[in-house]
Tab-separated table of C-alpha atoms in Angstrom:
chain	number	residue	atom	x	y	z
A	1	MET	CA	13.352	-31.284	-68.128
A	2	ASN	CA	15.507	-34.189	-66.438
A	3	THR	CA	15.621	-33.317	-62.777
A	4	LYS	CA	17.225	-36.691	-61.596
A	5	LEU	CA	20.824	-35.796	-59.907
A	6	SER	CA	23.748	-38.036	-60.551
A	7	LEU	CA	25.679	-39.431	-57.873
A	8	SER	CA	28.581	-37.257	-57.886
A	9	GLN	CA	25.877	-34.193	-57.869
A	10	THR	CA	24.216	-35.544	-55.036
A	11	LYS	CA	27.378	-35.889	-52.949
A	12	ILE	CA	28.425	-32.393	-53.560
A	13	LEU	CA	25.139	-31.006	-52.658
A	14	THR	CA	24.869	-33.012	-49.311
A	15	PHE	CA	28.473	-31.740	-48.515
A	16	THR	CA	27.646	-28.106	-48.884
A	17	THR	CA	24.171	-28.573	-47.159
A	18	ARG	CA	26.166	-30.144	-43.990
A	19	PHE	CA	28.914	-27.606	-44.145
A	20	ASN	CA	26.337	-24.655	-44.034
A	21	ASP	CA	24.240	-26.268	-41.232
A	22	THR	CA	27.684	-26.586	-39.070
A	23	ARG	CA	28.393	-23.043	-39.682
A	24	SER	CA	25.198	-21.459	-38.909
A	25	GLY	CA	23.267	-23.984	-36.769
A	26	LEU	CA	24.374	-22.459	-33.502
A	27	ASP	CA	22.843	-19.219	-34.776
A	28	ARG	CA	19.559	-20.763	-35.947
A	29	ARG	CA	19.260	-22.763	-32.608
A	30	SER	CA	19.341	-19.684	-30.647
A	31	SER	CA	16.978	-17.672	-32.638
A	32	ILE	CA	14.350	-20.526	-33.043
A	33	SER	CA	14.393	-22.029	-29.663
A	34	PRO	CA	12.976	-19.052	-27.593
A	35	THR	CA	10.379	-18.533	-30.339
A	36	LEU	CA	9.166	-22.168	-29.879
A	37	SER	CA	9.361	-22.314	-26.094
A	38	SER	CA	7.532	-18.860	-25.456
A	39	LYS	CA	3.714	-18.690	-25.200
A	40	PRO	CA	2.497	-15.777	-27.679
A	41	VAL	CA	0.938	-12.911	-25.947
A	42	TYR	CA	-2.248	-11.380	-27.509
A	43	SER	CA	-3.939	-7.889	-26.910
A	44	GLY	CA	-6.693	-9.539	-25.047
A	45	GLU	CA	-4.238	-11.046	-22.655
A	46	LEU	CA	-2.350	-7.563	-22.255
A	47	LYS	CA	-5.719	-5.975	-21.639
A	48	ALA	CA	-7.113	-8.507	-18.927
A	49	ALA	CA	-3.469	-8.022	-17.258
A	50	LYS	CA	-3.881	-4.357	-17.172
A	51	GLU	CA	-7.525	-4.394	-15.823
A	52	THR	CA	-6.288	-6.964	-13.134
A	53	ALA	CA	-3.398	-4.669	-12.093
A	54	ARG	CA	-6.054	-1.794	-11.944
A	55	ILE	CA	-8.663	-3.629	-9.888
A	56	GLU	CA	-5.991	-5.249	-7.582
A	57	PRO	CA	-3.494	-2.401	-7.088
A	58	SER	CA	-1.545	-4.107	-4.272
A	59	ASN	CA	1.958	-5.161	-5.180
A	60	THR	CA	5.193	-5.749	-3.108
A	61	LYS	CA	6.838	-2.301	-2.963
A	62	ASN	CA	6.209	-1.824	0.634
A	63	ALA	CA	6.044	-5.428	1.577
A	64	CYS	CA	9.749	-6.069	1.438
A	65	ILE	CA	10.249	-3.107	3.972
A	66	GLU	CA	12.808	-4.398	6.863
A	67	ASP	CA	11.779	-2.636	9.925
A	68	SER	CA	14.419	-1.529	12.299
A	69	PHE	CA	14.506	-2.560	15.903
A	70	PHE	CA	12.702	0.471	17.177
A	71	SER	CA	10.115	0.207	14.450
A	72	LYS	CA	9.411	-3.388	15.480
A	73	ILE	CA	8.955	-2.142	19.057
A	74	ALA	CA	6.370	0.560	17.882
A	75	ILE	CA	4.678	-1.813	15.727
A	76	ASN	CA	4.148	-4.436	18.365
A	77	TYR	CA	3.257	-1.998	20.946
A	78	LEU	CA	0.459	-0.617	18.716
A	79	SER	CA	-0.785	-4.091	17.901
A	80	LYS	CA	-0.670	-4.974	21.791
A	81	ASN	CA	-2.847	-1.975	22.358
A	82	LEU	CA	-5.411	-2.415	19.879
A	83	GLN	CA	-5.796	-6.205	21.014
A	84	ASP	CA	-6.326	-5.024	24.621
A	85	ALA	CA	-8.619	-2.434	23.714
A	86	ALA	CA	-10.768	-4.780	21.706
A	87	GLY	CA	-10.297	-7.905	23.824
A	88	ILE	CA	-8.911	-10.071	21.329
A	89	SER	CA	-5.636	-11.646	20.510
A	90	SER	CA	-3.878	-12.150	17.176
A	91	SER	CA	-3.712	-15.707	15.696
A	92	SER	CA	-1.027	-14.697	13.203
A	93	LYS	CA	2.333	-16.803	13.788
A	94	SER	CA	4.287	-14.117	12.257
A	95	THR	CA	5.289	-10.891	14.210
A	96	ASP	CA	5.574	-7.150	13.546
A	97	TYR	CA	3.493	-5.715	10.940
A	98	ASP	CA	1.669	-8.789	9.697
A	99	ARG	CA	0.488	-9.243	13.217
A	100	LEU	CA	-0.754	-5.527	13.468
A	101	VAL	CA	-2.656	-6.121	10.105
A	102	ASP	CA	-4.046	-9.481	11.239
A	103	THR	CA	-5.252	-7.618	14.471
A	104	ALA	CA	-6.681	-4.823	12.550
A	105	THR	CA	-8.700	-7.271	10.320
A	106	ARG	CA	-10.079	-9.083	13.249
A	107	VAL	CA	-11.396	-6.086	14.637
A	108	ALA	CA	-12.958	-5.007	11.272
A	109	ARG	CA	-14.490	-8.527	11.073
A	110	ASN	CA	-15.652	-8.598	14.724
A	111	PHE	CA	-17.155	-5.296	15.419
A	112	ASP	CA	-19.202	-2.496	13.680
A	113	THR	CA	-17.714	0.569	12.408
A	114	LYS	CA	-18.477	2.655	15.515
A	115	GLN	CA	-16.910	0.118	17.735
A	116	GLN	CA	-13.792	0.070	15.499
A	117	HIS	CA	-13.395	3.703	15.914
A	118	GLU	CA	-13.825	3.500	19.680
A	119	PHE	CA	-11.129	0.584	19.863
A	120	VAL	CA	-8.621	2.433	17.860
A	121	LEU	CA	-9.010	5.873	19.580
A	122	SER	CA	-8.580	3.727	22.938
A	123	SER	CA	-5.442	2.190	21.642
A	124	LEU	CA	-4.007	5.561	20.561
A	125	ASP	CA	-4.820	7.027	24.029
A	126	ARG	CA	-2.972	4.248	25.442
A	127	ALA	CA	0.159	4.824	23.186
A	128	LEU	CA	0.058	8.659	23.973
A	129	PRO	CA	-0.852	9.348	27.609
A	130	THR	CA	-3.175	12.159	28.277
A	131	VAL	CA	-0.435	14.071	30.104
A	132	ILE	CA	1.717	14.326	26.956
A	133	SER	CA	-0.959	14.867	24.362
A	134	SER	CA	-2.326	17.752	26.679
A	135	LEU	CA	1.317	19.337	26.824
A	136	ILE	CA	1.647	19.029	22.923
A	137	LYS	CA	-1.804	20.439	22.640
A	138	MET	CA	-1.003	23.520	24.649
A	139	ALA	CA	2.618	24.123	23.183
A	140	PHE	CA	1.565	23.780	19.350
A	141	PRO	CA	-1.956	25.625	19.076
A	142	PRO	CA	-2.896	25.703	15.204
A	143	SER	CA	-0.508	27.993	13.348
A	144	LYS	CA	1.585	27.778	10.348
A	145	LEU	CA	4.571	26.880	12.343
A	146	SER	CA	2.714	24.043	14.227
A	147	ARG	CA	1.182	22.737	10.919
A	148	GLU	CA	4.471	22.422	9.258
A	149	LEU	CA	6.025	20.822	12.443
A	150	PHE	CA	3.445	18.249	12.583
A	151	ALA	CA	4.067	17.376	8.802
A	152	LEU	CA	7.760	17.328	9.516
A	153	PHE	CA	7.380	14.930	12.482
A	154	THR	CA	4.918	12.485	10.808
A	155	THR	CA	7.252	11.866	7.795
A	156	ILE	CA	10.229	11.338	10.215
A	157	SER	CA	8.368	9.130	12.909
A	158	PHE	CA	5.812	7.223	11.276
A	159	ALA	CA	7.509	5.565	8.106
A	160	TRP	CA	7.187	2.085	10.109
A	161	LEU	CA	3.203	2.661	10.016
A	162	VAL	CA	2.186	4.061	6.694
A	163	GLY	CA	5.619	3.863	4.535
A	164	PRO	CA	7.800	6.339	3.242
A	165	SER	CA	6.517	9.941	2.810
A	166	GLU	CA	7.323	13.509	2.027
A	167	VAL	CA	6.320	17.009	3.074
A	168	ARG	CA	4.490	18.805	0.073
A	169	GLU	CA	3.594	22.643	-0.221
A	170	THR	CA	0.169	23.834	-0.138
A	171	GLU	CA	-1.686	27.324	0.316
A	172	VAL	CA	-3.467	28.133	3.326
A	173	ASN	CA	-5.331	31.670	3.457
A	174	GLY	CA	-3.316	32.867	0.586
A	175	ARG	CA	-0.038	31.925	2.145
A	176	LYS	CA	2.333	29.090	1.036
A	177	GLU	CA	3.332	26.528	3.709
A	178	LYS	CA	4.740	23.119	3.892
A	179	SER	CA	1.955	21.347	5.857
A	180	VAL	CA	0.879	18.465	3.595
A	181	VAL	CA	2.286	14.944	4.127
A	182	TYR	CA	2.107	13.032	0.856
A	183	ILE	CA	2.385	9.232	1.240
A	184	GLU	CA	3.650	7.650	-1.995
A	185	LYS	CA	2.089	4.337	-1.037
A	186	CYS	CA	0.294	3.609	2.147
A	187	ARG	CA	1.800	0.511	3.819
A	188	PHE	CA	-1.296	-0.272	5.939
A	189	LEU	CA	-3.820	0.088	2.960
A	190	GLU	CA	-1.299	-2.066	0.611
A	191	GLN	CA	-0.975	-4.795	3.227
A	192	SER	CA	-4.465	-4.842	4.107
A	193	ASN	CA	-5.886	-4.225	0.574
A	194	CYS	CA	-9.288	-3.221	1.902
A	195	VAL	CA	-10.868	0.052	1.736
A	196	GLY	CA	-13.158	-0.306	4.807
A	197	MET	CA	-10.163	-1.165	7.207
A	198	CYS	CA	-8.224	2.235	5.671
A	199	THR	CA	-11.500	4.374	6.393
A	200	HIS	CA	-12.598	2.791	9.731
A	201	ILE	CA	-9.340	1.349	11.170
A	202	CYS	CA	-6.939	4.365	10.120
A	203	LYS	CA	-8.260	7.413	8.640
A	204	ILE	CA	-11.563	8.335	10.824
A	205	PRO	CA	-10.030	7.346	14.138
A	206	SER	CA	-6.865	9.388	13.070
A	207	GLN	CA	-8.630	12.200	12.172
A	208	ILE	CA	-10.509	12.268	15.325
A	209	PHE	CA	-7.671	11.627	17.652
A	210	ILE	CA	-5.334	14.157	16.252
A	211	LYS	CA	-7.949	16.582	16.179
A	212	ASN	CA	-9.296	16.288	19.772
A	213	SER	CA	-6.295	14.851	21.623
A	214	LEU	CA	-3.619	17.116	19.800
A	215	GLY	CA	-5.599	20.113	18.743
A	216	MET	CA	-4.735	19.883	15.256
A	217	PRO	CA	-7.372	19.545	12.441
A	218	ILE	CA	-6.318	17.171	9.835
A	219	TYR	CA	-7.990	15.844	6.521
A	220	MET	CA	-6.616	12.375	5.292
A	221	GLU	CA	-7.667	11.896	1.367
A	222	PRO	CA	-6.419	8.293	0.325
A	223	ASP	CA	-6.084	7.714	-3.320
A	224	PHE	CA	-7.549	3.912	-3.708
A	225	ASN	CA	-6.259	4.029	-7.373
A	226	ASP	CA	-2.542	4.338	-6.567
A	227	LEU	CA	-2.757	3.660	-2.833
A	228	SER	CA	-1.297	6.982	-1.978
A	229	CYS	CA	-2.647	9.238	0.774
A	230	LYS	CA	-2.501	12.921	1.529
A	231	MET	CA	-2.380	14.185	5.257
A	232	MET	CA	-3.568	17.953	5.232
A	233	PHE	CA	-2.917	19.364	8.474
A	234	GLY	CA	-4.919	22.322	9.454
A	235	ARG	CA	-8.024	21.524	7.220
A	236	GLU	CA	-11.316	20.299	8.890
A	237	PRO	CA	-12.441	17.139	7.238
A	238	PRO	CA	-16.143	16.885	5.987
A	239	GLU	CA	-18.579	15.160	7.999
A	240	ILE	CA	-18.183	11.157	7.676
A	241	GLU	CA	-21.269	10.642	5.763
A	242	ASP	CA	-20.267	13.139	3.263
A	243	ASP	CA	-16.456	12.006	2.877
A	244	PRO	CA	-15.908	10.666	-0.370
A	245	ALA	CA	-13.786	7.917	0.906
A	246	MET	CA	-16.991	6.608	2.775
A	247	LYS	CA	-18.607	6.129	-0.948
A	248	GLN	CA	-15.491	4.180	-2.365
A	249	PRO	CA	-16.576	0.317	-3.020
A	250	CYS	CA	-13.908	-1.982	-1.918
A	251	PHE	CA	-11.357	-3.715	-4.012
A	252	GLU	CA	-12.672	-6.763	-6.009
A	253	PHE	CA	-9.847	-8.796	-4.635
A	254	CYS	CA	-10.270	-7.552	-1.165
A	255	LYS	CA	-8.196	-10.043	0.833
A	256	SER	CA	-9.756	-9.151	4.243
A	257	ASN	CA	-13.386	-9.854	2.696
A	258	LYS	CA	-12.315	-13.030	1.447
A	259	SER	CA	-9.990	-14.261	4.092
A	260	TYR	CA	-11.854	-12.941	7.150
A	261	GLY	CA	-15.305	-12.035	5.988
A	262	VAL	CA	-15.345	-8.337	6.738
A	263	LYS	CA	-18.085	-6.164	6.014
A	264	HIS	CA	-17.862	-3.137	4.225
């Protein structure tokens, strides 16, 4: 078969091709361009991304919190009390919550766990004078009402420290009551990204202080998978050595361990 085209046939074919290219060129460019410029995502990369998110759970959900004027006063007051109790100073150039986390990190780096508990307890005693804590202890002995009031007060007054929280219902001695505080994503755990600091700078000292100074037993149960925490008022915590939180290894990407050499 003779496939050689005549001059007239060549001109007609060229015109038709150019016309079609002009009419559909924009559509073709818009559909082809993203395909060429995008990096293909393979199943292995998706799996690695999921594993990284699981190992390093910290994200920016609470990092963008804008503290109010009164929240900043409370944050800086607690940070200053902890610095005074431990005899240290923060080197952080930032203020407010970052400085509080930096102070807590330096306490965790320079002192053993027993000293950490003592310094935090001392700073809490400074923040809440004995006269006031004794009055609270006498006015609100353990009961359904006092447990619910403690839970309600916590959600209202301590969002600056732990992030948003809500009161949840539980059952005590066969009766339902709203005495559990559920923290959706603990701000301190998220910012410090350290299991050791959660347990020794926050959980254990807080349990001791609330029980001894305010007369209210409390068990704090952090979830290191999603960074949430339950504060169960009226419930006695297990012995420190038997607490499941003490058996939890720290995050693989622990910022405190890498940046400050915190030992867990």
